[in-house]
Short mmCIF file of N, CA and C in Angstrom, two decimals:
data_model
loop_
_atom_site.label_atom_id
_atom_site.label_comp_id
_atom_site.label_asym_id
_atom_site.label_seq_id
_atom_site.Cartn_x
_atom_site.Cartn_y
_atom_site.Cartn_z
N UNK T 13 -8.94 -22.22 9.97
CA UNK T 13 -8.27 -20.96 10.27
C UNK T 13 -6.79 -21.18 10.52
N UNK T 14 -6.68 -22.21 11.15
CA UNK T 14 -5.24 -22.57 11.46
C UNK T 14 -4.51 -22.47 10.40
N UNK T 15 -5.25 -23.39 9.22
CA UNK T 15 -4.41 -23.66 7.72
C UNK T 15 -3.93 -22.35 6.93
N UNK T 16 -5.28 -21.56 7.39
CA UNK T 16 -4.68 -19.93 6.70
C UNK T 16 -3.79 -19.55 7.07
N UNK T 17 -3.71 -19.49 8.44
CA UNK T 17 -2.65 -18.68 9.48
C UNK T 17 -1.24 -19.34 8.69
N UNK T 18 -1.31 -20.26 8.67
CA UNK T 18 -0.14 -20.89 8.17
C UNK T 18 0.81 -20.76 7.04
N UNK T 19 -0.69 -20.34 5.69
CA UNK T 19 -0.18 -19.98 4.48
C UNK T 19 -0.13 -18.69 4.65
N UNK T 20 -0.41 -17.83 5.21
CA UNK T 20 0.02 -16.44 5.40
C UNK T 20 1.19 -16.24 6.34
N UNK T 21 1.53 -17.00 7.23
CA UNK T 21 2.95 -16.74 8.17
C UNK T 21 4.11 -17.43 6.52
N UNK T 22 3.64 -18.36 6.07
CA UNK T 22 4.81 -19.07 5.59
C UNK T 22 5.17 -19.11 3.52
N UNK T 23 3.56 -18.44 3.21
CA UNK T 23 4.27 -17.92 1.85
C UNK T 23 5.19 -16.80 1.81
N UNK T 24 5.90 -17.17 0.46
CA UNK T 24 6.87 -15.88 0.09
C UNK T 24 6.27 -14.70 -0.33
N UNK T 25 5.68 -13.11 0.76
CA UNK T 25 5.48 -12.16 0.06
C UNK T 25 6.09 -10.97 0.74
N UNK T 26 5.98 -9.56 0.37
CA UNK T 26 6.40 -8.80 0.87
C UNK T 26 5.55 -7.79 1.14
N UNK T 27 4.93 -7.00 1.99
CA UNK T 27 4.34 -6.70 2.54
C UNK T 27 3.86 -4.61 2.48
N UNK T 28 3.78 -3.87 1.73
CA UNK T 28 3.50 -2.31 1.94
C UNK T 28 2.17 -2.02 2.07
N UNK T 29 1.63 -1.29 3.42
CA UNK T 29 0.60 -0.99 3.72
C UNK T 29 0.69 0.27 3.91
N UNK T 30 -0.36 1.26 3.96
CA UNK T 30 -0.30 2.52 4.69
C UNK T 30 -1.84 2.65 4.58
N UNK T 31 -1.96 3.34 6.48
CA UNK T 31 -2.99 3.28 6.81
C UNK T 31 -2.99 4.77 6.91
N UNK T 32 -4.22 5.28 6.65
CA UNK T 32 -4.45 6.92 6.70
C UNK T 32 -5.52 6.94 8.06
N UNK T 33 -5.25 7.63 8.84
CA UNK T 33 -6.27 7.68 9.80
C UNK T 33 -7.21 8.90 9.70
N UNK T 34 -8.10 8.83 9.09
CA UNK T 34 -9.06 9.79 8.60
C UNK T 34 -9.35 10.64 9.47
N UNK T 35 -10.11 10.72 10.13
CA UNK T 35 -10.49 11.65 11.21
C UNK T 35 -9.18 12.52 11.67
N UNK T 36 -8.46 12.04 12.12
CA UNK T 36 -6.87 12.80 13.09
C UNK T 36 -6.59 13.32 11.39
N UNK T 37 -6.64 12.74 10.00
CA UNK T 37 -6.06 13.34 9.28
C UNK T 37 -6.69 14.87 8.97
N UNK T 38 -8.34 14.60 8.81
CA UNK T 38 -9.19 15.52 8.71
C UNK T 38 -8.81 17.08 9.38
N UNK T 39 -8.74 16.43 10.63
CA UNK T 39 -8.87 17.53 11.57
C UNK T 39 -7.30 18.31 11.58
N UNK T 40 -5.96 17.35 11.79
CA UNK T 40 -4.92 18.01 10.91
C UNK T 40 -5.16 18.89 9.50
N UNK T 41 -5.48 18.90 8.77
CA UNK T 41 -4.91 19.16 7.76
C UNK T 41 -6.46 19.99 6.95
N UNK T 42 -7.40 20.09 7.62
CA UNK T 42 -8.75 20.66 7.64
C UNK T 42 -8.63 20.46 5.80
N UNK T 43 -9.38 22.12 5.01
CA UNK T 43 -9.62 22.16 3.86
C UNK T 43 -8.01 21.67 2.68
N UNK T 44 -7.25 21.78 3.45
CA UNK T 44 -5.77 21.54 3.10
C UNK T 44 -5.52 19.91 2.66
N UNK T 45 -6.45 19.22 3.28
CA UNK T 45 -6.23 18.24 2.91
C UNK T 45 -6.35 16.92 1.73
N UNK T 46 -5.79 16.54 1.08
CA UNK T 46 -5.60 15.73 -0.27
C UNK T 46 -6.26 14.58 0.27
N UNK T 47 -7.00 13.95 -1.07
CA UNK T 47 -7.65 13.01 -1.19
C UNK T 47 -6.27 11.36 0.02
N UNK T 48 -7.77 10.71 0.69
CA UNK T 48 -6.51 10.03 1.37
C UNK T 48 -5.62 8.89 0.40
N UNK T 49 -6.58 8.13 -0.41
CA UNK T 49 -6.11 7.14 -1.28
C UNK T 49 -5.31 7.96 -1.98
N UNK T 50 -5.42 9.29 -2.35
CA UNK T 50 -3.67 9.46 -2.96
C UNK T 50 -2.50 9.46 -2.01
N UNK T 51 -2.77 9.76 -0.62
CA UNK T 51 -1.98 10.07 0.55
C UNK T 51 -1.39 7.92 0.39
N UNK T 52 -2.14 7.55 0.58
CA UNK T 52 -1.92 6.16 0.73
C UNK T 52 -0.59 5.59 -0.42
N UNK T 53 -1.27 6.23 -1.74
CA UNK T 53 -0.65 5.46 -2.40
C UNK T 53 0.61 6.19 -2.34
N UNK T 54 1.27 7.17 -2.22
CA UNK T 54 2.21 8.20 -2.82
C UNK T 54 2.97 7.56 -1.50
N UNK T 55 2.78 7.21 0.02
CA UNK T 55 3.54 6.79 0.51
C UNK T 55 3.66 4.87 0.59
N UNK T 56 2.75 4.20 0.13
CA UNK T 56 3.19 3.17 -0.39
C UNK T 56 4.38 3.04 -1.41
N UNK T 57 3.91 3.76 -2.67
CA UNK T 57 5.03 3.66 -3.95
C UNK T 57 6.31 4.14 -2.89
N UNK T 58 6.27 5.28 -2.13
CA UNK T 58 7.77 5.56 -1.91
C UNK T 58 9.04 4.30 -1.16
N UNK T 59 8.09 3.17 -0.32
CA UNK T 59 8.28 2.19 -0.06
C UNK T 59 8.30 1.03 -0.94
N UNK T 60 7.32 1.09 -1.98
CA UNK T 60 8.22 0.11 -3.03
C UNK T 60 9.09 0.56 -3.84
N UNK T 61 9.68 1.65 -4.04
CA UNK T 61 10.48 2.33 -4.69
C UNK T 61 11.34 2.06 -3.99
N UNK T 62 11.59 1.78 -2.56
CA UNK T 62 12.78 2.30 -2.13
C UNK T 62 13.56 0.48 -2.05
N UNK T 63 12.50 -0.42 -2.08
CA UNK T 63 12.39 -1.78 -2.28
C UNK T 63 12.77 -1.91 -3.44
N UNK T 64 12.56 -1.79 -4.75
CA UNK T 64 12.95 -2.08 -5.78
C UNK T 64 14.76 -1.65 -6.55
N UNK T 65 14.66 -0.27 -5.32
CA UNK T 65 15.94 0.05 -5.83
C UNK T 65 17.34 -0.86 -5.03
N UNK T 66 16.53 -1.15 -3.88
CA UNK T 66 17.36 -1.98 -2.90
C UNK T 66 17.47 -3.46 -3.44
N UNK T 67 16.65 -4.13 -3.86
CA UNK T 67 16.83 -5.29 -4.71
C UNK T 67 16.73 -5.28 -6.15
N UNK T 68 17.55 -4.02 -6.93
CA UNK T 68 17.65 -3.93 -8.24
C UNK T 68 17.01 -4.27 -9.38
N UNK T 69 15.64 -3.90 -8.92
CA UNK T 69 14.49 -3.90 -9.74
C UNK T 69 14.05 -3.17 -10.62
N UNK T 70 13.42 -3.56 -11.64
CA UNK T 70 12.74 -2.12 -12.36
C UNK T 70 11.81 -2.32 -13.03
N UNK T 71 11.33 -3.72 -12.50
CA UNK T 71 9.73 -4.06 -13.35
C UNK T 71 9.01 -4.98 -12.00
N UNK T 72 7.76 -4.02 -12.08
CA UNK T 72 6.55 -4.85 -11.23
C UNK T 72 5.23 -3.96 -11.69
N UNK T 73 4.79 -5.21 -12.26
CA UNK T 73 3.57 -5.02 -12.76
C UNK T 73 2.61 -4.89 -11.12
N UNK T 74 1.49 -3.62 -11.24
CA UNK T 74 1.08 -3.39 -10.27
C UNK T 74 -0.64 -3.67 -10.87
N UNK T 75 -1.20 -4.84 -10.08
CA UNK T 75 -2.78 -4.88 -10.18
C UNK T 75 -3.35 -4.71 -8.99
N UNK T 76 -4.51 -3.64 -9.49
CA UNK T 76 -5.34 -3.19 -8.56
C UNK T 76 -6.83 -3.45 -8.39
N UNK T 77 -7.67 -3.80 -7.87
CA UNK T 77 -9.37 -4.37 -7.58
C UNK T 77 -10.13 -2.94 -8.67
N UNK T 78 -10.16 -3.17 -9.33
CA UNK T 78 -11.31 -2.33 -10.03
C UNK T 78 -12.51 -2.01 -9.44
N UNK T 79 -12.63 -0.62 -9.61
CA UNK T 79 -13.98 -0.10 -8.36
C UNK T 79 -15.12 0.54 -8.94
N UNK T 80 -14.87 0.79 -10.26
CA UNK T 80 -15.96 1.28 -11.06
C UNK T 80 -15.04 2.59 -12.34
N UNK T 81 -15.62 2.70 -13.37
CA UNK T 81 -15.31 3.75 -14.32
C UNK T 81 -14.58 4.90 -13.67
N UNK T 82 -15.22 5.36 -12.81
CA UNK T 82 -14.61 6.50 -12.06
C UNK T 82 -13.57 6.67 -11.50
N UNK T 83 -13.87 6.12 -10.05
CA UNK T 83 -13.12 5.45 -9.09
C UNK T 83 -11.21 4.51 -10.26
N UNK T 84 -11.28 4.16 -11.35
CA UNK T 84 -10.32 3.42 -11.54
C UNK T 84 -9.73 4.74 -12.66
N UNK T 85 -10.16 5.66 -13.00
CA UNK T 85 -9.73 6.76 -14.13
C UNK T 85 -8.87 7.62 -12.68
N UNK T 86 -9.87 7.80 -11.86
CA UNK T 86 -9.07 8.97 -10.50
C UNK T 86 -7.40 8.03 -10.20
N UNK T 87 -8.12 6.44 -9.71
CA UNK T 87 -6.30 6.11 -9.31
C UNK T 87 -5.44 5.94 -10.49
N UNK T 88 -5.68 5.52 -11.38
CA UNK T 88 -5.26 5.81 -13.00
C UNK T 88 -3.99 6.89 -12.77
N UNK T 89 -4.90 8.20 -12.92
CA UNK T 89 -4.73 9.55 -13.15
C UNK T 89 -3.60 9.59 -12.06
N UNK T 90 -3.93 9.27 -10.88
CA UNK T 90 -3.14 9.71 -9.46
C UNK T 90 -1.75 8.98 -9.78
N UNK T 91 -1.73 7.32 -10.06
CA UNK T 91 -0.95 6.77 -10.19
C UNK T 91 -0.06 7.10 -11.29
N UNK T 92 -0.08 7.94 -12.30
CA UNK T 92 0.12 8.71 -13.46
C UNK T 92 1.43 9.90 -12.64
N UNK T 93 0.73 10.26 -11.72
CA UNK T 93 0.80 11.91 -12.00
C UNK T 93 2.52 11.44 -10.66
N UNK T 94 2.15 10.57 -9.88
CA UNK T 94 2.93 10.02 -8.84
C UNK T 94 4.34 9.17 -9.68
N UNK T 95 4.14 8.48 -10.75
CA UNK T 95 5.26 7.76 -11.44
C UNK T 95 5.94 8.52 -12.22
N UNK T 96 5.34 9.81 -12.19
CA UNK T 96 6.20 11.10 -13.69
C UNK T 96 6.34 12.32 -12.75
N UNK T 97 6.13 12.37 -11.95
CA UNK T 97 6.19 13.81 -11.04
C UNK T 97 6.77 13.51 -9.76
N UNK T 98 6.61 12.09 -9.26
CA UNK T 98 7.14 12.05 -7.86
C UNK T 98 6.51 11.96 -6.25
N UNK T 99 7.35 12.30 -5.83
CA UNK T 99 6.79 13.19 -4.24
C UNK T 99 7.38 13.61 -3.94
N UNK T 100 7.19 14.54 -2.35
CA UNK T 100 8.14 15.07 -1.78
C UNK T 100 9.28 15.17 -1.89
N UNK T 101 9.49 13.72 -1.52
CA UNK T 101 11.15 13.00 -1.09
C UNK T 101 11.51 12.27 -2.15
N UNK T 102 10.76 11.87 -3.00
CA UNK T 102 10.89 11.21 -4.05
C UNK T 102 11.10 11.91 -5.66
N UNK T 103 12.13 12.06 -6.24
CA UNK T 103 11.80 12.86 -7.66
C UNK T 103 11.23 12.00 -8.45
N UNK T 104 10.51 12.40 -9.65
CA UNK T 104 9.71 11.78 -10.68
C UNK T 104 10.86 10.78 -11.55
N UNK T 105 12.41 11.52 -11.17
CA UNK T 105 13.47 10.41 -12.09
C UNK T 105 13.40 9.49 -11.75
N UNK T 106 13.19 9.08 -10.12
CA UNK T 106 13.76 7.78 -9.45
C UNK T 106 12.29 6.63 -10.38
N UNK T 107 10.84 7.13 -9.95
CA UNK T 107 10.25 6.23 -9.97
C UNK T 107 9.79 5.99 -11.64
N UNK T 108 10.78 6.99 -12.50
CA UNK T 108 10.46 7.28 -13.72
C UNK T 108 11.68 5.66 -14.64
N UNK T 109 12.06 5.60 -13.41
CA UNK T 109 13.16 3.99 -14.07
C UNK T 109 12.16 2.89 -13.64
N UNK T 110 11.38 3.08 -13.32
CA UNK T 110 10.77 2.00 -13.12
C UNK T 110 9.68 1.33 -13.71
N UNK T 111 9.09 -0.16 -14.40
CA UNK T 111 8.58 -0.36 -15.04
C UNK T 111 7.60 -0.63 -14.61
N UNK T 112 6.35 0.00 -14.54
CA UNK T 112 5.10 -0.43 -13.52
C UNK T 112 3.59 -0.42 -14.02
N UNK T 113 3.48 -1.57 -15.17
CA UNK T 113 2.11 -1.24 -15.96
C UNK T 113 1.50 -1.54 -14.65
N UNK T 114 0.21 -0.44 -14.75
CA UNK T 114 -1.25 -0.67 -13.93
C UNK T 114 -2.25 -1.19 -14.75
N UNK T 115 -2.97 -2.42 -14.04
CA UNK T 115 -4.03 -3.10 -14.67
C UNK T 115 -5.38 -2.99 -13.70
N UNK T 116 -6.14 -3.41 -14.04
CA UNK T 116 -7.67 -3.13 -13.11
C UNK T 116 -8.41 -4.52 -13.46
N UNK T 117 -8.70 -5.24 -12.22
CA UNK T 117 -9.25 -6.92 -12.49
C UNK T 117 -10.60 -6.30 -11.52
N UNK T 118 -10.89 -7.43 -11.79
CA UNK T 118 -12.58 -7.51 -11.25
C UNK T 118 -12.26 -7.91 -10.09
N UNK T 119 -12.74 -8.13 -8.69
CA UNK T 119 -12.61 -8.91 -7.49
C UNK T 119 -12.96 -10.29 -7.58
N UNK T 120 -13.74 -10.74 -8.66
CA UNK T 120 -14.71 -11.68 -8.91
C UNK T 120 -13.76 -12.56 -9.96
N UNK T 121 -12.51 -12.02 -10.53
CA UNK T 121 -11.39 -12.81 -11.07
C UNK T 121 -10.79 -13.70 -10.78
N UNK T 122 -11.12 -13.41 -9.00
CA UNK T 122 -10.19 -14.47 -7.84
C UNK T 122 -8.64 -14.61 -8.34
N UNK T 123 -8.26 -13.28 -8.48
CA UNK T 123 -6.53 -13.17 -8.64
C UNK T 123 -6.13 -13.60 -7.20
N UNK T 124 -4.87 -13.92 -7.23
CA UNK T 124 -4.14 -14.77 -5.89
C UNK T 124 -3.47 -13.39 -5.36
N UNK T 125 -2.93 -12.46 -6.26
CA UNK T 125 -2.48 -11.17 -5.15
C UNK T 125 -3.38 -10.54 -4.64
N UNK T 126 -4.78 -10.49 -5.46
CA UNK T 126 -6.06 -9.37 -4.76
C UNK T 126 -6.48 -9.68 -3.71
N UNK T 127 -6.49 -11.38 -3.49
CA UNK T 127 -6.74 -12.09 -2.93
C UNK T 127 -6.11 -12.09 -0.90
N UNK T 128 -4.99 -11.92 -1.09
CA UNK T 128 -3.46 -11.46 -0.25
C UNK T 128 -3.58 -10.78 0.13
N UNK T 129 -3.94 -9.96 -0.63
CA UNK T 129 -4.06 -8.23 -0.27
C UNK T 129 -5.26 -8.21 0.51
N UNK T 130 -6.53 -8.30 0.55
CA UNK T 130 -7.54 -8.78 1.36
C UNK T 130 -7.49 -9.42 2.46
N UNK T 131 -6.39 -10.56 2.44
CA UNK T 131 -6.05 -11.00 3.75
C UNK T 131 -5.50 -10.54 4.78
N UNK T 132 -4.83 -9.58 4.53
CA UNK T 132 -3.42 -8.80 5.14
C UNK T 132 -4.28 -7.21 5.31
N UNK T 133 -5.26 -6.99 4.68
CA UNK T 133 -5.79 -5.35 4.93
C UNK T 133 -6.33 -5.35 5.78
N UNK T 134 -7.43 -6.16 6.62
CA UNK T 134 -8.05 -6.03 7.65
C UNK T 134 -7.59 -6.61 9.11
N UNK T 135 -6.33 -7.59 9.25
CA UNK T 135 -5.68 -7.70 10.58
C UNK T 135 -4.63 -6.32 10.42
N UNK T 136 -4.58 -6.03 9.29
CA UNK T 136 -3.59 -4.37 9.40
C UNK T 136 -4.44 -3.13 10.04
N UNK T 137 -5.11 -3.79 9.42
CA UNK T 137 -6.30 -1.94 9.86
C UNK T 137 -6.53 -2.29 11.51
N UNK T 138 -6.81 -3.47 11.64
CA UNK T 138 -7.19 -3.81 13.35
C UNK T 138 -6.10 -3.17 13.99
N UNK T 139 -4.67 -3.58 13.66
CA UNK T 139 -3.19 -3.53 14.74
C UNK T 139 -2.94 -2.22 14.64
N UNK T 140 -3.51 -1.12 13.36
CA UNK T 140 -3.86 -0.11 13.57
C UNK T 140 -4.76 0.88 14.69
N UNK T 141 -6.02 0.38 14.42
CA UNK T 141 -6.80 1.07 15.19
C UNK T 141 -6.88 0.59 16.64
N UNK T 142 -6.04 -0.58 16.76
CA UNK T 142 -6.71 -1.15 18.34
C UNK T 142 -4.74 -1.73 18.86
N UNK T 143 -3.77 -0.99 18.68
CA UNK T 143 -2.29 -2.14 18.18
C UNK T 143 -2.11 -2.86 19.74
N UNK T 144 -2.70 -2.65 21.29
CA UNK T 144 -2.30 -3.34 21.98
C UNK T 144 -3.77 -4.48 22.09
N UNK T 145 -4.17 -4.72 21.19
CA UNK T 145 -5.62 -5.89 21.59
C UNK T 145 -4.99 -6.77 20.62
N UNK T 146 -5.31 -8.22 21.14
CA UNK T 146 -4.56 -9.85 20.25
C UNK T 146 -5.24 -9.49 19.31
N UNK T 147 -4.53 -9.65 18.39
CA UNK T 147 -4.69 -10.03 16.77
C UNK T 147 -3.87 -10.99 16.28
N UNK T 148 -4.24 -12.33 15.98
CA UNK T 148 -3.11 -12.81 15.47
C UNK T 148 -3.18 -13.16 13.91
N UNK T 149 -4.28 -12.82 13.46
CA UNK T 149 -4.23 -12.98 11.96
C UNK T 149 -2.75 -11.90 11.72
N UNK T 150 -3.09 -10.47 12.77
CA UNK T 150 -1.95 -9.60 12.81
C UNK T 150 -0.36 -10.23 12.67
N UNK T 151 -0.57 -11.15 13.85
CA UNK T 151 0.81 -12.01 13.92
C UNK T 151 1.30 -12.40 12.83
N UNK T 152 0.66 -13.41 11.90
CA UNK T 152 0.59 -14.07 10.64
C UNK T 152 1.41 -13.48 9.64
N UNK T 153 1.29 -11.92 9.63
CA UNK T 153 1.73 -11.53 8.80
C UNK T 153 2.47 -10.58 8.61
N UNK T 154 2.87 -10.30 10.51
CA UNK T 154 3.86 -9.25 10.79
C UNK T 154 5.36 -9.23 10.21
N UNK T 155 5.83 -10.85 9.74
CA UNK T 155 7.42 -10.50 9.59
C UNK T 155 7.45 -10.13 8.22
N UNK T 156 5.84 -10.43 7.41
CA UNK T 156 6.24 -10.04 5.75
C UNK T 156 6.48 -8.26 5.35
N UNK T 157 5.55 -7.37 6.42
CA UNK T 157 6.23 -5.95 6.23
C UNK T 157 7.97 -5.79 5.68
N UNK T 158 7.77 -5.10 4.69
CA UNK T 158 9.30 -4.26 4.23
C UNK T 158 9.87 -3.44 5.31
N UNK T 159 11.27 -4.14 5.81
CA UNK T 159 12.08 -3.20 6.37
C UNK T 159 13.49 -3.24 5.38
N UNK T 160 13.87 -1.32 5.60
CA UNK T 160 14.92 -1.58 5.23
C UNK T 160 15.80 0.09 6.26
N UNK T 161 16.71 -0.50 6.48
CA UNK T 161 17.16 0.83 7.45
C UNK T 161 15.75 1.11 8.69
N UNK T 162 15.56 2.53 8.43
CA UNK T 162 14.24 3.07 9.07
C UNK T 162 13.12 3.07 8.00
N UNK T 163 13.26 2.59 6.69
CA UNK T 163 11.90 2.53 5.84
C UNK T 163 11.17 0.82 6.33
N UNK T 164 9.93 1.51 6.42
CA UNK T 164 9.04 0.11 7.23
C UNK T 164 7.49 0.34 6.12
N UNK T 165 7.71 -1.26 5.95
CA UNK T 165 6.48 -1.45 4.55
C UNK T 165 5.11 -1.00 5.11
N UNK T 166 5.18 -1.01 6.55
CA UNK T 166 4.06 -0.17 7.16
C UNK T 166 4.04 1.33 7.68
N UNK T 167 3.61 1.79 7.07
CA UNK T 167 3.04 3.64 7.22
C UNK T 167 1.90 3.92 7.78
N UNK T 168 1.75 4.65 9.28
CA UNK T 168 0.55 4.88 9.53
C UNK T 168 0.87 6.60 9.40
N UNK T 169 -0.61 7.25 8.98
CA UNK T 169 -0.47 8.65 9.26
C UNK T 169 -1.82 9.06 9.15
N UNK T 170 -1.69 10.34 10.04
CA UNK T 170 -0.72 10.66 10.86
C UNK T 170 -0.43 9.69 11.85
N UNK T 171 0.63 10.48 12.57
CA UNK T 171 1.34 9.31 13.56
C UNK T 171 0.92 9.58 14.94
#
């Protein structure tokens, strides 16, 4: 465990999470409310968007865990509708410069980012749901979050 802790405090990555808190979202936002994994992703991208434009980027290939026929046509579609239309705060021009094929791997590929991403989702969701109880897998991987100004690679919502 030590050795992990280690390669997760000390590889080079960068870090966008957003945690949706279901229930508080539910009850906010009752029949009104949008699927959360689009909520997730639309404020992730706005954080790597705002990352890519800050380090003059315009290509990142984005792979995602494949979840079944369905499940990968819906984030497909979502991820579609989010890179040509936008958000809120975001117009469809900004993220429309950007080069971002989506691919869909198996979990069972043992890709090294799916992989990362797994490591880093569940001490996130903990420092989420519990943020004053020790976590230090949490620790591990607190300085890789994106800051830039007041944009922070971590999004919880609601807040």
């Amino acid at each position: 465990m030590s050795e992990l802790s280690g390669l997760m405090t000390n590889l080079p990555y960068t870090l966008f999470v957003t945690a949706i808190k279901k229930i508080p979202y539910v009850e906010k936002y009752g029949n009104n409310a949008k699927n959360p994994y689009d909520i997730a992703l639309e404020y992730s991208f706005e954080r790597v968007l705002n990352f890519m434009e800050k380090e003059r980027g315009n290509c990142l290939p984005v792979i995602a865990e494949a979840r079944g026929k369905n499940e990968d046509n819906e984030l497909r579609a979502s991820f579609y509708h989010l890179t040509t239309q936008g958000t809120t705060y975001n117009s469809g021009e900004r993220f429309q410069k950007l080069i971002c094929p989506l691919s869909f791997h198996d979990k069972r590929q043992n890709i090294a980012g799916i992989q990362l991403a797994d490591l880093c989702a569940h001490p996130s969701a903990r420092h989420v749901m519990k943020p004053h109880e020790n976590n230090l897998a949490f620790e591990a991987i607190r300085s890789h979050f994106y800051t830039n100004g007041g944009v922070s690679g971590l999004k919880v919502f609601p807040q």
